[in-house]
Amino acid sequence: MWRRSLSSRLILYWIVGSLLVFFSTPVTVQIPLAFFWGRDHSHAPEVWTTKRAREAVIDALRRAPDGTLYVEPTEALRKHKERNPDFRYAVFDPATGALLPGSSADLAENFKALMGNVEVFGSLFHLSNDANVRARGYIRTTVTPFGKLGTIVYGSNFHWDDVFYQLHAYLVTENLLAYLPLCALISIIGFSVVRGGLAPVRMAAGKIRQMDVDTLNQRIPDANLPSEILPFVEAVNDAFQRVHEGVARQRRFAANSAHELRTPIAILCARLDKMEDGPLKREMQRDASRIKTILEQLLVLAQIEERGDANGTPELDLPEAIRSTIADYMPIAFDNNRHIDYDAPDAKIIVRGYRWAVESVVTNLIENAARAEPNGGTIIVRVLTNATVEVVDHGPGIALADREMIFEPFWRKSDATRGTGLGLAIAKELMDKLGGRIWVEETPGGGATFKLAFPTNMSSMFRPFTQNHDSKRQKL
Ligand SMILES: Nc1ncnc2c1ncn2[C@@H]1O[C@H](COP(=O)(O)OP(=O)(O)OP(=O)(O)O)[C@@H](O)[C@H]1O
Ligand SMILES: [Mg+2]
């Protein structure tokens, strides 16, 4: 996972890169600079040499069985002396000035006045009476394994391998540890910069996630996008544009096809009417009427987009629109020995929606309910003050598992029933377009209760391209 994260990759590269710099700078920058740009009398390489000599002296400190400290002429000191014939050293007690055995007395002689009186924090020096003008020494009070002691070294010459000694000094653990907080700080900065920089990308992703076939005319905002991401978002927007045009083409094609089929169907119906009465005529008329219904429904679906009004959705009085729909359907219900009870508040309930759309949805629900309602039963249509409509029947109801499926186009519980299975799909499509919702519940005591929630405020106007409440639904 971390390999996919831009910020962790950036931080990893930064850490690896800075570690490389950390380890290579002493070789590539510090040592060459110190070597070539050292100031008068204190060329850095000479300081390294004297420091190295001092360390060899401290390593040679020993305590005799009687407790006295002394400097043992160790192998390291002997080798150093071999390479630097003028090398001398002295160690003294900084409190008393007493010289430790093994020290060079004549070197210490030069510092007699200081020893025991002054604490020296480190000083490079040259003995003026020394003919070798390049000879350097170093005096310093040092904390050694045997306590605080004064050390003096003199007469070491710079050798190339002193560079390695100094390199090691640069790369000690303390320096590496000092680097860690800096590393952590830059990691935090790197992480927040990448996160902040990618915030518009996350916003764009959220927007893309909301896109569906109804919102294809919308575009992902590209303001504030990092220039590296911009081409990607532009490509996505171009793709949406192409898909949008393709979908519009297909919708036009479906609408035109359905429209074109109307005339031959009308002619077919007219010709059937002229046929002699008989069972065949009645069957063919039923078939033709079914084809006609399917065609009408396909037309409604195909025209949904075109019939949206760019100037906004008109307002309508919900109880009044439903009352007139029921009035139209009442005779049919009566003929089929079903009754319709209408229950609505007296006050107006203003919702946003097209009358044809509301009528189409409610008629479909009443038709379904009338088909489900037992012979002689009563369908209840209820309008609630919160702009919700309920169509209640007492039929077999809708099984829990089918409650999503019934809104799919052409879905029918059984082929034995009349109908095409398009009614609820169209109702859902229209409710989505209105910015409302349709769902089904169980009628207490058995049956199905279909519910419609209509939008009442300005924010949910009928828009040809509105955001869906149910992204899972399928389109025709
Ligand atoms: N009130 C209801 N009670 C029981 N089942 C129902 C009810 N309403 C719908 N259904 C089931 O859902 C299916 C789909 O309904 P839908 O209205 O989409 O299609 P249809 O009524 O079969 O045909 P169309 O409405 O296109 O003429 C129905 O065939 C029926 O099986
Ligand atoms: Mg139906």
Coordinates of C-alpha atoms and ligand atoms in Angstrom, one line a residue:
M1 CA 0.0 0.0 0.0
W2 CA 2.7 2.4 1.0
R3 CA 4.4 1.9 -2.4
R4 CA 1.3 3.4 -4.0
S5 CA 1.2 6.4 -1.8
L6 CA 2.9 9.4 -3.4
S7 CA 3.8 11.0 -0.1
S8 CA 5.4 7.9 1.3
R9 CA 7.4 7.4 -1.9
L10 CA 8.5 11.0 -1.8
I11 CA 9.5 10.7 1.9
L12 CA 11.4 7.5 1.2
Y13 CA 13.3 9.1 -1.7
W14 CA 14.0 12.1 0.5
I15 CA 15.4 9.9 3.3
V16 CA 17.5 7.8 0.9
G17 CA 18.7 10.9 -0.9
S18 CA 19.5 12.8 2.2
L19 CA 21.3 9.8 3.7
L20 CA 23.4 9.7 0.6
V21 CA 24.2 13.4 1.0
F22 CA 24.9 12.9 4.7
F23 CA 27.5 10.2 4.0
S24 CA 29.0 11.7 0.8
T25 CA 29.2 15.4 1.8
P26 CA 32.3 14.9 4.1
V27 CA 34.1 13.3 1.2
T28 CA 32.8 15.6 -1.6
V29 CA 32.5 18.9 0.2
Q30 CA 33.8 19.1 3.8
I31 CA 37.2 17.5 3.5
P32 CA 38.1 19.2 0.2
L33 CA 36.9 22.6 1.5
A34 CA 38.8 22.2 4.7
F35 CA 41.9 21.0 2.8
F36 CA 42.0 23.8 0.3
W37 CA 40.5 26.7 2.1
G38 CA 41.9 26.4 5.6
R39 CA 42.9 29.7 7.2
D40 CA 46.5 30.8 8.1
H41 CA 48.3 28.6 10.6
S42 CA 45.3 26.4 11.2
H43 CA 44.9 24.3 8.1
A44 CA 42.2 21.8 9.0
P45 CA 44.3 18.8 8.0
E46 CA 46.9 19.8 10.7
V47 CA 44.1 20.0 13.3
W48 CA 43.0 16.5 12.3
T49 CA 46.6 15.2 12.6
T50 CA 47.1 16.7 16.0
K51 CA 43.8 15.4 17.2
R52 CA 44.7 11.9 16.0
A53 CA 48.0 12.1 17.8
R54 CA 46.3 13.2 21.0
E55 CA 43.9 10.2 20.8
A56 CA 46.9 7.9 20.5
V57 CA 48.4 9.5 23.7
I58 CA 45.1 9.1 25.6
D59 CA 44.9 5.5 24.6
A60 CA 48.4 5.0 26.0
L61 CA 47.4 6.1 29.5
R62 CA 47.9 3.5 32.2
R63 CA 47.6 3.2 35.9
A64 CA 50.5 1.5 37.8
P65 CA 49.8 -0.9 40.6
D66 CA 50.7 1.8 43.1
G67 CA 48.0 4.0 41.6
T68 CA 50.2 6.4 39.6
L69 CA 49.1 7.3 36.1
Y70 CA 51.7 7.2 33.3
V71 CA 52.0 7.2 29.5
E72 CA 53.0 3.8 28.2
P73 CA 55.0 3.9 24.9
T74 CA 52.5 1.7 23.1
E75 CA 52.8 0.2 19.7
A76 CA 50.6 2.9 18.3
L77 CA 52.7 5.7 19.8
R78 CA 55.9 4.0 18.5
K79 CA 54.5 3.8 15.0
H80 CA 53.4 7.4 15.2
K81 CA 56.8 8.4 16.3
E82 CA 58.3 6.4 13.4
R83 CA 56.2 8.3 10.9
N84 CA 56.7 11.7 12.6
P85 CA 60.3 11.8 14.0
D86 CA 59.7 15.1 15.8
F87 CA 56.6 13.9 17.6
R88 CA 56.5 14.6 21.3
Y89 CA 53.8 14.5 23.9
A90 CA 53.1 15.3 27.5
V91 CA 50.2 14.6 29.9
F92 CA 49.7 16.6 33.1
D93 CA 47.3 16.9 36.1
P94 CA 45.4 20.1 35.3
A95 CA 44.8 20.7 39.1
T96 CA 48.5 20.5 40.2
G97 CA 50.4 20.8 36.9
A98 CA 52.3 17.6 37.8
L99 CA 53.6 15.9 34.7
L100 CA 52.7 12.2 34.2
P101 CA 55.7 9.8 33.8
G102 CA 56.3 9.0 30.1
S103 CA 55.7 12.6 29.1
S104 CA 58.3 14.8 27.2
A105 CA 59.5 17.2 29.9
D106 CA 61.0 19.7 27.4
L107 CA 57.7 20.0 25.5
A108 CA 55.9 20.6 28.8
E109 CA 58.6 23.1 29.8
N110 CA 57.0 25.5 27.2
F111 CA 53.7 25.5 29.0
K112 CA 54.9 25.5 32.6
A113 CA 53.1 28.7 33.4
L114 CA 49.8 27.3 32.2
M115 CA 49.9 23.8 33.6
G116 CA 47.9 23.7 36.9
N117 CA 46.6 27.3 36.3
V118 CA 44.6 27.3 33.2
E119 CA 41.9 25.0 31.7
V120 CA 42.5 24.9 28.0
F121 CA 39.6 24.0 25.7
G122 CA 41.8 23.3 22.8
S123 CA 44.4 25.3 21.0
L124 CA 46.6 24.7 17.9
F125 CA 50.1 26.1 18.4
H126 CA 53.6 26.3 16.9
L127 CA 56.7 26.6 19.1
S128 CA 58.4 29.8 17.9
N129 CA 61.9 28.3 18.6
D130 CA 61.2 25.4 16.3
A131 CA 63.0 25.7 12.9
N132 CA 60.2 23.6 11.2
V133 CA 57.7 26.4 10.5
R134 CA 55.0 23.9 9.5
A135 CA 55.2 22.0 12.8
R136 CA 52.0 22.2 14.8
G137 CA 50.9 21.1 18.2
Y138 CA 47.7 20.9 20.2
I139 CA 47.1 21.6 23.9
R140 CA 43.8 20.7 25.6
T141 CA 42.3 19.7 28.9
T142 CA 40.5 16.5 28.2
V143 CA 38.2 14.2 30.1
T144 CA 39.9 10.8 29.8
P145 CA 39.0 7.4 31.2
F146 CA 41.3 8.3 34.2
G147 CA 39.7 11.7 34.8
K148 CA 40.4 15.2 33.6
L149 CA 44.0 15.5 32.3
G150 CA 45.9 18.1 30.3
T151 CA 47.4 16.8 27.0
I152 CA 50.0 18.4 24.8
V153 CA 51.1 16.9 21.5
Y154 CA 53.6 18.4 19.0
G155 CA 55.5 17.6 15.8
S156 CA 53.0 15.4 13.9
N157 CA 53.0 15.9 10.1
F158 CA 49.9 15.6 8.0
H159 CA 49.5 12.2 6.3
W160 CA 46.8 11.2 3.8
D161 CA 45.3 8.6 6.0
D162 CA 44.4 11.4 8.5
V163 CA 41.6 12.1 6.1
F164 CA 40.0 8.7 6.9
Y165 CA 40.4 9.5 10.6
Q166 CA 38.5 12.8 10.0
L167 CA 35.9 11.1 7.9
H168 CA 35.1 8.8 10.7
A169 CA 34.8 11.8 13.0
Y170 CA 32.2 13.4 10.7
L171 CA 30.1 10.2 10.5
V172 CA 29.8 9.4 14.2
T173 CA 26.5 8.3 15.6
E174 CA 25.9 11.7 17.3
N175 CA 25.8 13.3 13.9
L176 CA 23.6 10.7 12.5
L177 CA 21.2 11.1 15.5
A178 CA 21.2 14.9 15.1
Y179 CA 20.1 14.2 11.5
L180 CA 17.0 12.2 12.6
P181 CA 14.8 15.1 13.9
L182 CA 15.5 17.0 10.7
C183 CA 14.5 13.9 8.7
A184 CA 11.3 13.6 10.7
L185 CA 10.5 17.2 10.2
I186 CA 11.0 17.1 6.5
S187 CA 8.9 13.9 6.3
I188 CA 6.0 15.7 8.0
I189 CA 6.3 18.6 5.7
G190 CA 6.6 16.3 2.7
F191 CA 3.5 14.4 3.8
S192 CA 1.4 17.5 4.3
V193 CA 2.5 19.1 1.1
V194 CA 1.6 16.0 -0.9
R195 CA -1.7 15.6 1.0
G196 CA -2.6 19.3 0.6
G197 CA -1.6 19.2 -3.1
L198 CA -3.8 16.3 -3.8
A199 CA -6.9 17.6 -2.0
P200 CA -8.4 18.9 -5.3
V201 CA -7.8 15.4 -6.7
R202 CA -9.8 13.9 -3.9
M203 CA -12.6 16.4 -4.5
A204 CA -12.5 15.6 -8.2
A205 CA -12.7 11.8 -7.3
G206 CA -15.7 12.5 -5.1
K207 CA -17.4 14.3 -8.0
I208 CA -16.6 11.5 -10.4
R209 CA -18.1 9.0 -8.0
Q210 CA -21.4 10.9 -8.1
M211 CA -21.6 10.9 -11.9
D212 CA -24.1 8.8 -13.6
V213 CA -26.0 8.7 -16.8
D214 CA -28.2 11.6 -15.7
T215 CA -25.3 13.9 -14.7
L216 CA -23.2 13.4 -17.8
N217 CA -23.4 17.0 -18.8
Q218 CA -21.6 18.1 -15.6
R219 CA -17.9 18.5 -15.6
I220 CA -15.2 17.9 -13.0
P221 CA -13.9 21.3 -11.8
D222 CA -10.3 21.6 -12.7
A223 CA -9.5 24.8 -10.8
N224 CA -6.7 24.4 -8.2
L225 CA -5.7 21.1 -9.7
P226 CA -2.0 20.4 -9.8
S227 CA -0.7 20.8 -13.3
E228 CA 0.5 17.1 -13.3
I229 CA -3.1 16.0 -12.6
L230 CA -4.9 18.4 -14.9
P231 CA -4.4 16.4 -18.2
F232 CA -6.0 13.4 -16.5
V233 CA -9.1 15.4 -15.3
E234 CA -9.3 17.0 -18.8
A235 CA -9.3 13.6 -20.4
V236 CA -12.0 12.4 -18.0
N237 CA -14.1 15.5 -18.8
D238 CA -13.6 14.8 -22.5
A239 CA -14.7 11.2 -22.0
F240 CA -17.8 12.3 -20.2
Q241 CA -18.6 14.7 -23.0
R242 CA -18.3 11.9 -25.6
V243 CA -20.4 9.5 -23.5
H244 CA -23.0 12.3 -22.9
E245 CA -23.3 12.8 -26.7
G246 CA -23.5 9.1 -27.2
V247 CA -26.3 8.7 -24.6
A248 CA -28.2 11.6 -26.1
R249 CA -27.9 10.1 -29.6
Q250 CA -29.3 6.7 -28.3
R251 CA -32.1 8.5 -26.5
R252 CA -33.1 10.3 -29.6
F253 CA -32.9 7.1 -31.5
A254 CA -35.2 5.3 -29.0
A255 CA -37.6 8.2 -29.0
N256 CA -37.7 8.4 -32.7
S257 CA -38.1 4.6 -33.1
A258 CA -41.0 4.5 -30.7
H259 CA -42.6 7.5 -32.4
E260 CA -42.2 6.0 -35.8
L261 CA -43.9 2.8 -34.6
R262 CA -47.0 4.6 -33.5
T263 CA -48.4 5.0 -37.0
P264 CA -48.1 1.4 -38.1
I265 CA -49.6 0.3 -34.8
A266 CA -52.5 2.8 -35.2
I267 CA -53.1 1.4 -38.7
L268 CA -52.9 -2.2 -37.4
C269 CA -55.5 -1.3 -34.7
A270 CA -57.8 0.4 -37.3
R271 CA -57.5 -2.7 -39.5
L272 CA -58.3 -5.0 -36.6
D273 CA -61.4 -2.9 -35.8
K274 CA -62.6 -3.6 -39.4
M275 CA -62.3 -7.4 -38.9
E276 CA -65.3 -9.5 -38.4
D277 CA -66.1 -10.1 -34.7
G278 CA -64.9 -13.3 -33.3
P279 CA -62.5 -14.8 -30.7
L280 CA -59.5 -14.3 -33.1
K281 CA -60.3 -10.6 -33.5
R282 CA -60.5 -10.1 -29.7
E283 CA -57.2 -11.9 -29.1
M284 CA -55.5 -9.8 -31.8
Q285 CA -57.0 -6.6 -30.4
R286 CA -55.6 -7.5 -27.0
D287 CA -52.2 -8.2 -28.4
A288 CA -52.2 -5.0 -30.4
S289 CA -53.3 -3.0 -27.3
R290 CA -50.5 -4.5 -25.4
I291 CA -48.0 -3.5 -28.0
K292 CA -49.5 0.0 -28.0
T293 CA -49.0 0.3 -24.2
I294 CA -45.4 -0.8 -24.4
L295 CA -44.8 1.7 -27.1
E296 CA -46.4 4.5 -25.1
Q297 CA -44.4 3.7 -22.1
L298 CA -41.2 3.5 -24.1
L299 CA -42.1 6.9 -25.5
V300 CA -42.6 8.4 -22.0
L301 CA -39.2 7.0 -20.9
A302 CA -37.4 8.3 -24.0
Q303 CA -39.0 11.7 -23.7
I304 CA -38.3 12.1 -20.0
E305 CA -35.1 14.0 -20.8
E306 CA -36.6 16.2 -23.5
R307 CA -39.7 17.1 -21.4
G308 CA -37.6 18.6 -18.5
D309 CA -37.9 22.4 -18.5
A310 CA -34.7 24.3 -18.3
N311 CA -36.5 27.2 -16.6
G312 CA -37.3 25.1 -13.6
T313 CA -40.1 22.8 -12.5
P314 CA -43.6 24.3 -12.0
E315 CA -45.4 24.0 -8.7
L316 CA -48.6 22.0 -8.3
D317 CA -51.1 21.2 -5.6
L318 CA -50.4 17.6 -4.8
P319 CA -53.9 16.6 -3.3
E320 CA -55.6 18.2 -6.3
A321 CA -53.5 16.5 -8.9
I322 CA -54.0 13.1 -7.2
R323 CA -57.7 13.7 -6.8
S324 CA -58.2 14.2 -10.5
T325 CA -56.0 11.2 -11.3
I326 CA -58.2 9.0 -9.1
A327 CA -61.3 10.5 -10.6
D328 CA -60.1 9.4 -14.1
Y329 CA -59.4 5.9 -12.8
M330 CA -62.5 5.5 -10.6
P331 CA -64.8 4.1 -13.4
I332 CA -62.2 1.4 -14.4
A333 CA -61.8 0.3 -10.8
F334 CA -65.5 0.3 -10.3
D335 CA -66.0 -2.0 -13.4
N336 CA -63.5 -4.4 -11.9
N337 CA -65.3 -4.4 -8.6
R338 CA -62.5 -2.5 -6.7
H339 CA -63.0 0.7 -4.6
I340 CA -60.7 3.6 -4.1
D341 CA -60.6 5.5 -0.8
Y342 CA -59.0 8.9 -1.0
D343 CA -57.6 10.4 2.1
A344 CA -56.0 13.9 1.9
P345 CA -55.8 17.0 4.0
D346 CA -58.0 19.9 2.9
A347 CA -55.1 22.3 2.7
K348 CA -53.0 22.7 -0.4
I349 CA -49.7 20.9 -0.5
I350 CA -47.5 22.6 -3.0
V351 CA -44.8 20.4 -4.6
R352 CA -42.5 20.8 -7.5
G353 CA -43.3 18.6 -10.4
Y354 CA -44.9 18.2 -13.8
R355 CA -48.5 17.2 -13.7
W356 CA -48.1 14.7 -16.5
A357 CA -45.3 13.1 -14.5
V358 CA -47.2 13.0 -11.2
E359 CA -50.3 11.6 -13.0
S360 CA -48.2 8.9 -14.8
V361 CA -46.6 7.7 -11.5
V362 CA -49.8 7.7 -9.5
T363 CA -51.9 6.0 -12.2
N364 CA -49.3 3.3 -12.5
L365 CA -49.4 2.6 -8.8
I366 CA -53.2 2.6 -8.7
E367 CA -53.3 0.2 -11.7
N368 CA -50.9 -2.2 -10.0
A369 CA -52.8 -1.9 -6.7
A370 CA -56.1 -2.6 -8.5
R371 CA -54.6 -5.7 -10.0
A372 CA -53.3 -6.9 -6.6
E373 CA -56.4 -5.9 -4.5
P374 CA -58.8 -8.9 -3.9
N375 CA -62.1 -8.7 -5.6
G376 CA -64.4 -6.2 -3.8
G377 CA -61.5 -4.8 -1.9
T378 CA -60.6 -1.1 -1.3
I379 CA -57.4 0.6 -2.4
I380 CA -56.5 3.5 -0.2
V381 CA -54.7 6.6 -1.6
R382 CA -53.4 8.8 1.1
V383 CA -51.7 12.2 0.8
L384 CA -49.8 13.3 3.9
T385 CA -48.9 16.8 4.8
N386 CA -45.2 16.1 4.3
A387 CA -45.8 15.8 0.6
T388 CA -45.8 12.0 0.7
V389 CA -48.3 9.9 -1.1
E390 CA -49.2 6.3 -0.1
V391 CA -51.0 3.8 -2.3
V392 CA -52.2 1.0 -0.1
D393 CA -53.5 -2.4 -1.3
H394 CA -54.4 -5.7 0.5
G395 CA -53.1 -8.1 -2.1
P396 CA -50.2 -10.6 -1.9
G397 CA -47.7 -7.8 -1.1
I398 CA -44.1 -7.6 -2.4
A399 CA -41.5 -10.1 -0.9
L400 CA -38.6 -8.4 0.8
A401 CA -36.2 -9.9 -1.8
D402 CA -38.2 -8.4 -4.7
R403 CA -38.4 -4.8 -3.3
E404 CA -35.4 -3.6 -5.3
M405 CA -36.2 -5.7 -8.4
I406 CA -39.7 -4.4 -9.0
F407 CA -38.2 -1.1 -10.2
E408 CA -36.1 -2.8 -12.8
P409 CA -37.5 -2.5 -16.4
F410 CA -39.5 -5.5 -17.6
W411 CA -39.5 -7.2 -14.2
R412 CA -42.7 -9.0 -13.4
K413 CA -43.3 -11.5 -10.6
S414 CA -45.1 -13.8 -13.0
D415 CA -45.8 -13.9 -16.7
A416 CA -49.4 -14.9 -15.9
T417 CA -50.3 -11.2 -15.0
R418 CA -51.0 -8.6 -17.6
G419 CA -48.6 -5.8 -18.0
T420 CA -45.1 -5.2 -19.4
G421 CA -43.1 -4.6 -16.2
L422 CA -42.3 -1.1 -17.3
G423 CA -44.7 0.9 -15.1
L424 CA -42.6 0.9 -11.9
A425 CA -39.3 1.5 -13.8
I426 CA -40.9 4.5 -15.4
A427 CA -42.3 5.7 -12.1
K428 CA -38.9 5.5 -10.5
E429 CA -37.3 7.2 -13.3
L430 CA -39.8 10.1 -13.1
M431 CA -39.5 10.3 -9.3
D432 CA -35.7 10.5 -9.7
K433 CA -36.1 13.3 -12.2
L434 CA -38.4 15.1 -9.9
G435 CA -35.9 14.9 -7.2
G436 CA -38.3 12.7 -5.2
R437 CA -38.3 9.1 -4.1
I438 CA -40.4 5.9 -4.5
W439 CA -40.3 2.9 -2.4
V440 CA -42.5 0.0 -1.1
E441 CA -43.4 -1.2 2.3
E442 CA -45.8 -3.8 3.7
T443 CA -49.4 -2.9 4.4
P444 CA -50.1 -3.8 8.1
G445 CA -52.2 -6.9 7.9
G446 CA -50.9 -7.8 4.4
G447 CA -50.5 -6.2 1.0
A448 CA -48.2 -3.6 -0.5
T449 CA -48.0 0.1 0.3
F450 CA -46.2 2.1 -2.3
K451 CA -44.9 5.5 -1.1
L452 CA -43.9 8.6 -3.0
A453 CA -42.0 11.5 -1.5
F454 CA -42.2 14.7 -3.5
P455 CA -39.8 17.6 -3.3
T456 CA -41.1 20.7 -1.9
N457 CA -38.2 23.2 -1.9
M458 CA -36.4 25.1 -4.6
S459 CA -33.3 22.9 -4.4
S460 CA -35.0 19.9 -5.8
M461 CA -36.4 21.2 -9.0
F462 CA -37.0 19.0 -12.0
R463 CA -33.7 19.0 -13.8
P464 CA -33.1 16.9 -16.9
F465 CA -29.7 16.0 -15.3
T466 CA -30.3 15.6 -11.6
Q467 CA -28.3 13.7 -9.1
N468 CA -29.7 10.2 -8.4
H469 CA -30.7 8.9 -5.0
D470 CA -30.2 5.4 -6.1
S471 CA -27.1 4.8 -8.2
K472 CA -27.7 1.1 -8.4
R473 CA -30.8 1.4 -10.6
Q474 CA -30.5 0.4 -14.2
K475 CA -31.5 2.5 -17.1
L476 CA -33.4 1.6 -20.2
Ligands
LIG1 N1 -49.2 -3.6 -5.7 C1 -48.5 -4.6 -6.0 N2 -48.7 -5.8 -5.4 C2 -48.1 -6.9 -5.8 N3 -47.2 -7.0 -6.8 C3 -47.0 -5.8 -7.4 C4 -47.6 -4.6 -7.1 N4 -47.2 -3.7 -7.9 C5 -46.3 -4.2 -8.8 N5 -46.2 -5.5 -8.5 C6 -45.3 -6.5 -9.1 O1 -44.3 -5.8 -9.8 C7 -44.3 -6.1 -11.2 C8 -43.8 -4.9 -11.9 O2 -44.8 -3.8 -11.9 P1 -44.8 -2.8 -13.0 O3 -45.8 -1.8 -12.7 O4 -43.4 -2.3 -13.2 O5 -45.2 -3.6 -14.3 P2 -46.6 -4.2 -14.7 O6 -47.6 -3.6 -13.8 O7 -46.4 -5.7 -14.7 O8 -46.7 -3.7 -16.2 P3 -47.0 -2.2 -16.6 O9 -47.1 -1.4 -15.5 O10 -45.8 -1.9 -17.5 O11 -48.2 -2.3 -17.4 C9 -45.6 -6.5 -11.5 O12 -45.7 -7.4 -12.6 C10 -46.0 -7.3 -10.2 O13 -45.5 -8.6 -10.3
MG2 MG -47.8 -1.5 -13.6

